XYZ file of C-alpha atoms in Angstrom:
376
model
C 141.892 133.012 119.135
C 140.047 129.534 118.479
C 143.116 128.568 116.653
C 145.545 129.468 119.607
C 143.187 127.030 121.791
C 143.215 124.082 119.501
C 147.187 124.378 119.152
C 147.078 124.681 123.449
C 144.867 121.407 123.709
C 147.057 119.524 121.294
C 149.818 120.365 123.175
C 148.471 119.286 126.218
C 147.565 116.042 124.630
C 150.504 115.037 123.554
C 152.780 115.794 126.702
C 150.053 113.772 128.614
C 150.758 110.663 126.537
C 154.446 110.933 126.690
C 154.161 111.262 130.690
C 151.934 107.919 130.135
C 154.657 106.659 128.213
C 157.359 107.596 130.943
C 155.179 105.738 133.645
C 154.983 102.756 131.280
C 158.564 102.084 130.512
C 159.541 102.821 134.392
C 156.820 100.333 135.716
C 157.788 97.515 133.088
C 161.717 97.612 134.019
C 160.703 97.736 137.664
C 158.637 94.428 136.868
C 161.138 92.740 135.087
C 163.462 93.818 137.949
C 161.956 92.491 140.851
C 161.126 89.168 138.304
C 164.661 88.802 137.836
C 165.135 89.287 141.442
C 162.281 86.609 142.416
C 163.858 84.100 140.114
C 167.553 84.712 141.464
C 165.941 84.231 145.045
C 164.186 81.201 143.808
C 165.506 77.856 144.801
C 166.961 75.293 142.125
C 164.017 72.241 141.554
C 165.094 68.702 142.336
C 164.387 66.887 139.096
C 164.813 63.339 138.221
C 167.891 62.802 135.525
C 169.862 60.728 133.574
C 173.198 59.849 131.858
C 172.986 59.949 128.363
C 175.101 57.014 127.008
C 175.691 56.180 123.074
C 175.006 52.914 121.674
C 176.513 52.106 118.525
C 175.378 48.455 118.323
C 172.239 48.835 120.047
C 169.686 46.095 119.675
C 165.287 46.105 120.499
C 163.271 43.142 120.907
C 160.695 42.845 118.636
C 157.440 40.389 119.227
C 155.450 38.727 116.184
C 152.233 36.811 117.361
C 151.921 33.280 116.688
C 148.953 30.574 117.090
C 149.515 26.969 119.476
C 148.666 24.347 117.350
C 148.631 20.673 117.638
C 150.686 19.098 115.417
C 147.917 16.682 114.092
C 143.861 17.246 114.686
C 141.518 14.927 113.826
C 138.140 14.144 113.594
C 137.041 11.050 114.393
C 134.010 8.989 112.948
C 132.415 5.437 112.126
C 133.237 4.303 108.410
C 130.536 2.618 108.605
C 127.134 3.801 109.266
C 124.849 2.221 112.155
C 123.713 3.062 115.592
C 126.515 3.752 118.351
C 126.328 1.035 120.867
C 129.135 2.439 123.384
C 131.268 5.656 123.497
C 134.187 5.313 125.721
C 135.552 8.378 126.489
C 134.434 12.194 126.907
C 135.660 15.211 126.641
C 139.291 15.926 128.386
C 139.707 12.192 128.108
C 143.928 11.367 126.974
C 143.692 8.221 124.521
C 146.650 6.331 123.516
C 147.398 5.150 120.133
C 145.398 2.117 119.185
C 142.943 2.579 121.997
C 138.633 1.930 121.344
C 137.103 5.161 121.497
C 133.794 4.075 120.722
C 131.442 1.002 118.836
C 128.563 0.338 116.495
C 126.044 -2.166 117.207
C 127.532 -4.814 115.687
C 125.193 -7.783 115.807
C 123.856 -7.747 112.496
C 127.550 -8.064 111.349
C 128.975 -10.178 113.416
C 125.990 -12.340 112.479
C 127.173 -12.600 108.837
C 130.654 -13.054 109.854
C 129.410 -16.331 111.310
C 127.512 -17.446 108.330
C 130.875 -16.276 105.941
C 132.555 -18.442 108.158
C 129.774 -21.889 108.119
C 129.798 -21.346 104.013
C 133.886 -21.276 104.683
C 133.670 -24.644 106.378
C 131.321 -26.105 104.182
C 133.430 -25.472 101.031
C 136.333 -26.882 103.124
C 134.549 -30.403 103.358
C 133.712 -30.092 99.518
C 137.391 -29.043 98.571
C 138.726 -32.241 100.533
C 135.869 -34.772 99.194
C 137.020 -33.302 95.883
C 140.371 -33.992 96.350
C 139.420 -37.532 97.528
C 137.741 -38.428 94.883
C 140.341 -37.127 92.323
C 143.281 -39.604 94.198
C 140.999 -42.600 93.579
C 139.840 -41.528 90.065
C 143.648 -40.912 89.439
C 144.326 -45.022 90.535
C 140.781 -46.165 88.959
C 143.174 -44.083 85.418
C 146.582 -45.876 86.027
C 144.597 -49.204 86.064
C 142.155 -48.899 83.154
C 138.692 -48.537 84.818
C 138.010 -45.415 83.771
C 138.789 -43.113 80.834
C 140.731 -39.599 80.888
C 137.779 -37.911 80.261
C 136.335 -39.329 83.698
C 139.798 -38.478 85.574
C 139.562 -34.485 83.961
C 135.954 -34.327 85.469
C 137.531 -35.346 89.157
C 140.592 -32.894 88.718
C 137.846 -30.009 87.702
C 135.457 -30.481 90.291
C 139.112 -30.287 93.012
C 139.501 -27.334 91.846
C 136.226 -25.417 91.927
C 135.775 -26.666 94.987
C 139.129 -25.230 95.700
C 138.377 -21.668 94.430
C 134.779 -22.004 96.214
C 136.445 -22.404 99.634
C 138.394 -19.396 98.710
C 135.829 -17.031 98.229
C 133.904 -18.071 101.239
C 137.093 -17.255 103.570
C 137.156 -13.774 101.290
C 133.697 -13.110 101.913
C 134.420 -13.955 105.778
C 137.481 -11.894 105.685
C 135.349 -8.961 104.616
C 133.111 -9.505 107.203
C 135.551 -8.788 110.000
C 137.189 -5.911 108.343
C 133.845 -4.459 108.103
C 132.945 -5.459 112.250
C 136.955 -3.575 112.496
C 135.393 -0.988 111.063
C 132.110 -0.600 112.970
C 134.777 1.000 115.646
C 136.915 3.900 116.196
C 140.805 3.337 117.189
C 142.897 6.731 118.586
C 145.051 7.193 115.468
C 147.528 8.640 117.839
C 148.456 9.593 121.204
C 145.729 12.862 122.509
C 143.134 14.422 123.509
C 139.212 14.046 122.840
C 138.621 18.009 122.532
C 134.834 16.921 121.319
C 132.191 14.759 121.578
C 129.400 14.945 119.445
C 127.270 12.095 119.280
C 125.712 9.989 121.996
C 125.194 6.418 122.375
C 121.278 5.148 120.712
C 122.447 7.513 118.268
C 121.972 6.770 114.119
C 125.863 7.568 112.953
C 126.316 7.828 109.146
C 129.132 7.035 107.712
C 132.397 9.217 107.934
C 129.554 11.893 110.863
C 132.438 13.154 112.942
C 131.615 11.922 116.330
C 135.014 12.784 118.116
C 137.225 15.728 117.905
C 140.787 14.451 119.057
C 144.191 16.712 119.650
C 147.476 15.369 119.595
C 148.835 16.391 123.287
C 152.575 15.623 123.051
C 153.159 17.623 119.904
C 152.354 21.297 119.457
C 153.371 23.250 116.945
C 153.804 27.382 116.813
C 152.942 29.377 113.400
C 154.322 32.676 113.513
C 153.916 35.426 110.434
C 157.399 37.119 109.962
C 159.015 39.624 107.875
C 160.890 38.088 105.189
C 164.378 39.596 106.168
C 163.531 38.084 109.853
C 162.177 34.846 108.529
C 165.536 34.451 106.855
C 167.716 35.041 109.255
C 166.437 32.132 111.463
C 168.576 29.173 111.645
C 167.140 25.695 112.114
C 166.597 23.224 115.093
C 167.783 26.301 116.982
C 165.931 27.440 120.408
C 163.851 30.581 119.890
C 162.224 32.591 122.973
C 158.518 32.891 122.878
C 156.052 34.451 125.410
C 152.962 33.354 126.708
C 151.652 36.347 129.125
C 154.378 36.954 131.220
C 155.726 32.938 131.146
C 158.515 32.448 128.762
C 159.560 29.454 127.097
C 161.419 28.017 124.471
C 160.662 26.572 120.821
C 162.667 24.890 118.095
C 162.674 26.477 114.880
C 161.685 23.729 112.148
C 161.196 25.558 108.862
C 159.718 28.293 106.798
C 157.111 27.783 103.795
C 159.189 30.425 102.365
C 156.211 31.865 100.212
C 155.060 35.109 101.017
C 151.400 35.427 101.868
C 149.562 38.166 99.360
C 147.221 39.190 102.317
C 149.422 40.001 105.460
C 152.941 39.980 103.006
C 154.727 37.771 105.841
C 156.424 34.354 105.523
C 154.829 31.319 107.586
C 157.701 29.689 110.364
C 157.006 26.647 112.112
C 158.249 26.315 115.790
C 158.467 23.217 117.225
C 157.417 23.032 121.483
C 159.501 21.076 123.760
C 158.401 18.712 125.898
C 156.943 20.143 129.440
C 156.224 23.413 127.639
C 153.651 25.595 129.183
C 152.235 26.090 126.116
C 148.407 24.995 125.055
C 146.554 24.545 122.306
C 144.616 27.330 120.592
C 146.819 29.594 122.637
C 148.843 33.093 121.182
C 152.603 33.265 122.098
C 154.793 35.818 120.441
C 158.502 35.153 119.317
C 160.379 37.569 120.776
C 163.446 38.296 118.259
C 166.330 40.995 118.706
C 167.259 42.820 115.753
C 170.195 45.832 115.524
C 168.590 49.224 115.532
C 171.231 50.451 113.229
C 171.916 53.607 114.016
C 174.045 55.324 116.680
C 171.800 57.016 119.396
C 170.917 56.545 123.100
C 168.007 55.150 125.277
C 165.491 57.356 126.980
C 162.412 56.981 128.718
C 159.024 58.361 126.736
C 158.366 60.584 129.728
C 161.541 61.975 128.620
C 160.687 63.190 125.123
C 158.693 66.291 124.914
C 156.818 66.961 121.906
C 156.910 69.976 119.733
C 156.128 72.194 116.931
C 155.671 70.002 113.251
C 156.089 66.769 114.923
C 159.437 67.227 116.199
C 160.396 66.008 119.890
C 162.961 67.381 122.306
C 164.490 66.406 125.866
C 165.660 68.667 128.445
C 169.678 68.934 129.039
C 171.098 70.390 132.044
C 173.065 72.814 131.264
C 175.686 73.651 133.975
C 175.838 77.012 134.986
C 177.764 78.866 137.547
C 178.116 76.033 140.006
C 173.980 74.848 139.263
C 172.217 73.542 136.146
C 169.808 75.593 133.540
C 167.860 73.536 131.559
C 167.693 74.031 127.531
C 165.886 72.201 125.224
C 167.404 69.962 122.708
C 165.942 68.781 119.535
C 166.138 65.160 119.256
C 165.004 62.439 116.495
C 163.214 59.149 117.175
C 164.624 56.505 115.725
C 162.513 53.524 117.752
C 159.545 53.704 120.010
C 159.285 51.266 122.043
C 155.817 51.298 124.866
C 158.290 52.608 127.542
C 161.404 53.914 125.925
C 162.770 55.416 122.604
C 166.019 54.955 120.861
C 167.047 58.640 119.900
C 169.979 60.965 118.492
C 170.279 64.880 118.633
C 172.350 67.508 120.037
C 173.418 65.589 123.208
C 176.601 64.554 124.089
C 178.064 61.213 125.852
C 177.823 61.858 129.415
C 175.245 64.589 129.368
C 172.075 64.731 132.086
C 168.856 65.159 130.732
C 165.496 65.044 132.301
C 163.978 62.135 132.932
C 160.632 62.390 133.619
C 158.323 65.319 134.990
C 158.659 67.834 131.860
C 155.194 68.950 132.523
C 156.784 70.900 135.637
C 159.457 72.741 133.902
C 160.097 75.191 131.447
C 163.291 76.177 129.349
C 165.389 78.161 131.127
C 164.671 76.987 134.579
C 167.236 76.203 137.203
C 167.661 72.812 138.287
C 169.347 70.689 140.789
C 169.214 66.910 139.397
C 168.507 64.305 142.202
C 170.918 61.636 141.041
C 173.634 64.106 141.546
C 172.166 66.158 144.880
C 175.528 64.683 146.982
C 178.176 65.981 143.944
C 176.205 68.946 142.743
C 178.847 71.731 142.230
């Protein structure tokens, strides 16, 4: 009897999960029924999208920074040491060529030049009362007053006095290049950048005391690629940008060594005249280069990212007079900050997504907004 009632509540067991079952199986196909009716009843959503068009010669810009450099820097200082009597210009200042920047007292020197030049003088008068005295020793000789030996003692003393003259106007020659010296000259048209020394100051010799720029010649130094660095063709315009300006700059050479460090070659852009360019500044050389590949432009909000790296657009798939969308593997080729240069399994002509992929999901219907007036 206890057996019967086990076999009974088995029974009943059983045929209540299978009615569970039943129930099961009946609600799920109603709920994927009335989801398939929702989604029928639900409206296609406007989406922004594009034409896919191949490239086959496609080209990117690529940017490599350079430094603004003056041509020629300087800096500027006394050969001579002493204290600075007068500093002409300051900082901003545009010298010429040639022009005093600054000067040394230069009263002690000028003082010797003036003595250089009395002992010049001096052995003037004895070089021509030498001379003197040789003509009448040389008559005194033709007429037998005197002997050689007399006339060779006239002729000698000429010339010492001769060579004494000479070394006085040396010595007074020195003196001015020295008092030259006691100033500094603008080697070349510019700009004082720095001044470091005041006047009352005690300047040693070679003490910088001005920091000078050359202002109509700047030069840009750009680290390149050796295949780009190669490819450059001189005293030809290259663009450059400085912010958002843009200018030109004449290509002048390479130093065609590669550096160990950054493993770039060094080229040397000349500025044009009226450039916006300034000194100490970073431009970048902007340089197009073929992608070499065939592929197509999209924008990064485009490209959705997915499993192991790999990234994928949306097409829009026409279907029954509307668009599905389906997602399409695609490769990166170039990234670019706002666009990518990629090729997959999209044709010429094709619409993909453009932007919004965060609202959509494979599968969905679509209407595309550049296409809301033709829209089968």
């Amino acid at each position: 009897m206890a057996g019967q009632t086990n076999t009974i509540g088995a029974g009943k067991v059983v045929a209540l999960i299978a009615a569970g079952l039943i129930v099961s199986v009946f609600g799920i196909s109603a709920w994927r029924a009335d989801a398939t009716l929702l989604q029928s009843e639900t409206p296609p959503l406007p989406v922004a999208a594009l034409s896919v068009v191949y490239e086959d010669d496609a080209q990117i810009d690529e940017s490599y920074p350079g430094l603004i450099s003056a041509r020629r820097e300087s800096a500027l200082g006394f050969q001579q040491g002493g204290r600075i009597d007068r500093l002409a210009v300051d900082v901003g200042d545009r010298v010429v060529a040639g022009e005093v920047l600054g000067e040394l007292d230069t009263r002690a020197v000028r003082a010797q030049v003036a003595a250089a030049d009395a002992q010049t003088a001096e052995a003037a008068a004895q070089t021509a009362l030498a001379r003197e005295t040789e003509t009448r020793q040389a008559s005194l000789l033709e007429r037998g007053h005197i002997s050689q030996q007399r006339f060779d003692e006239a002729a000698t003393a000429t010339a010492a006095a001769a060579a004494r003259q000479n070394a006085a106007r040396a010595s007074a020659d020195a003196m001015r290049v020295q008092l030259d010296l006691m100033a500094i000259e603008a080697p070349y048209d510019g700009v004082v950048t720095a001044r470091l020394a005041d006047e009352g100051s005690i300047a040693a010799p070679g003490q910088p005391i001005f920091q000078l720029v050359e202002s109509d010649a700047l030069e840009i130094r750009v680290g390149l690629p050796v295949d780009i660095a190669a490819n450059l063709e001189e005293a030809q315009p290259y663009t450059f940008l400085r912010g958002d300006t843009g200018f030109t700059a004449v290509f002048r050479a390479s130093t065609g060594v590669i550096d160990r460090q950054t493993r770039t070659v060094t080229a040397v852009f000349d500025l044009e005249a009226g450039s916006p360019a300034v000194a100490g500044d970073v431009a970048r050389l902007v340089v197009s280069t073929p992608v070499g590949a065939r592929g197509f432009w999209v924008p990064t909000s485009a490209l959705s990212e997915g499993r192991r790296g790999l990234w994928s657009v949306f097409l829009l798939q026409p279907e029954n007079g509307q668009y599905r969308l389906e997602a399409r593997v695609v490769e990166t080729v170039r990234v670019e900050t706002d666009r990518a240069f990629v090729r997959g399994a999209v044709a010429d002509g094709d619409y993909i997504l453009s932007s919004g992929i965060h609202r959509v999901i494979p599968g969905q219907r679509v209407i595309p907004a550049i296409e809301t007036e033709q829209a089968p």
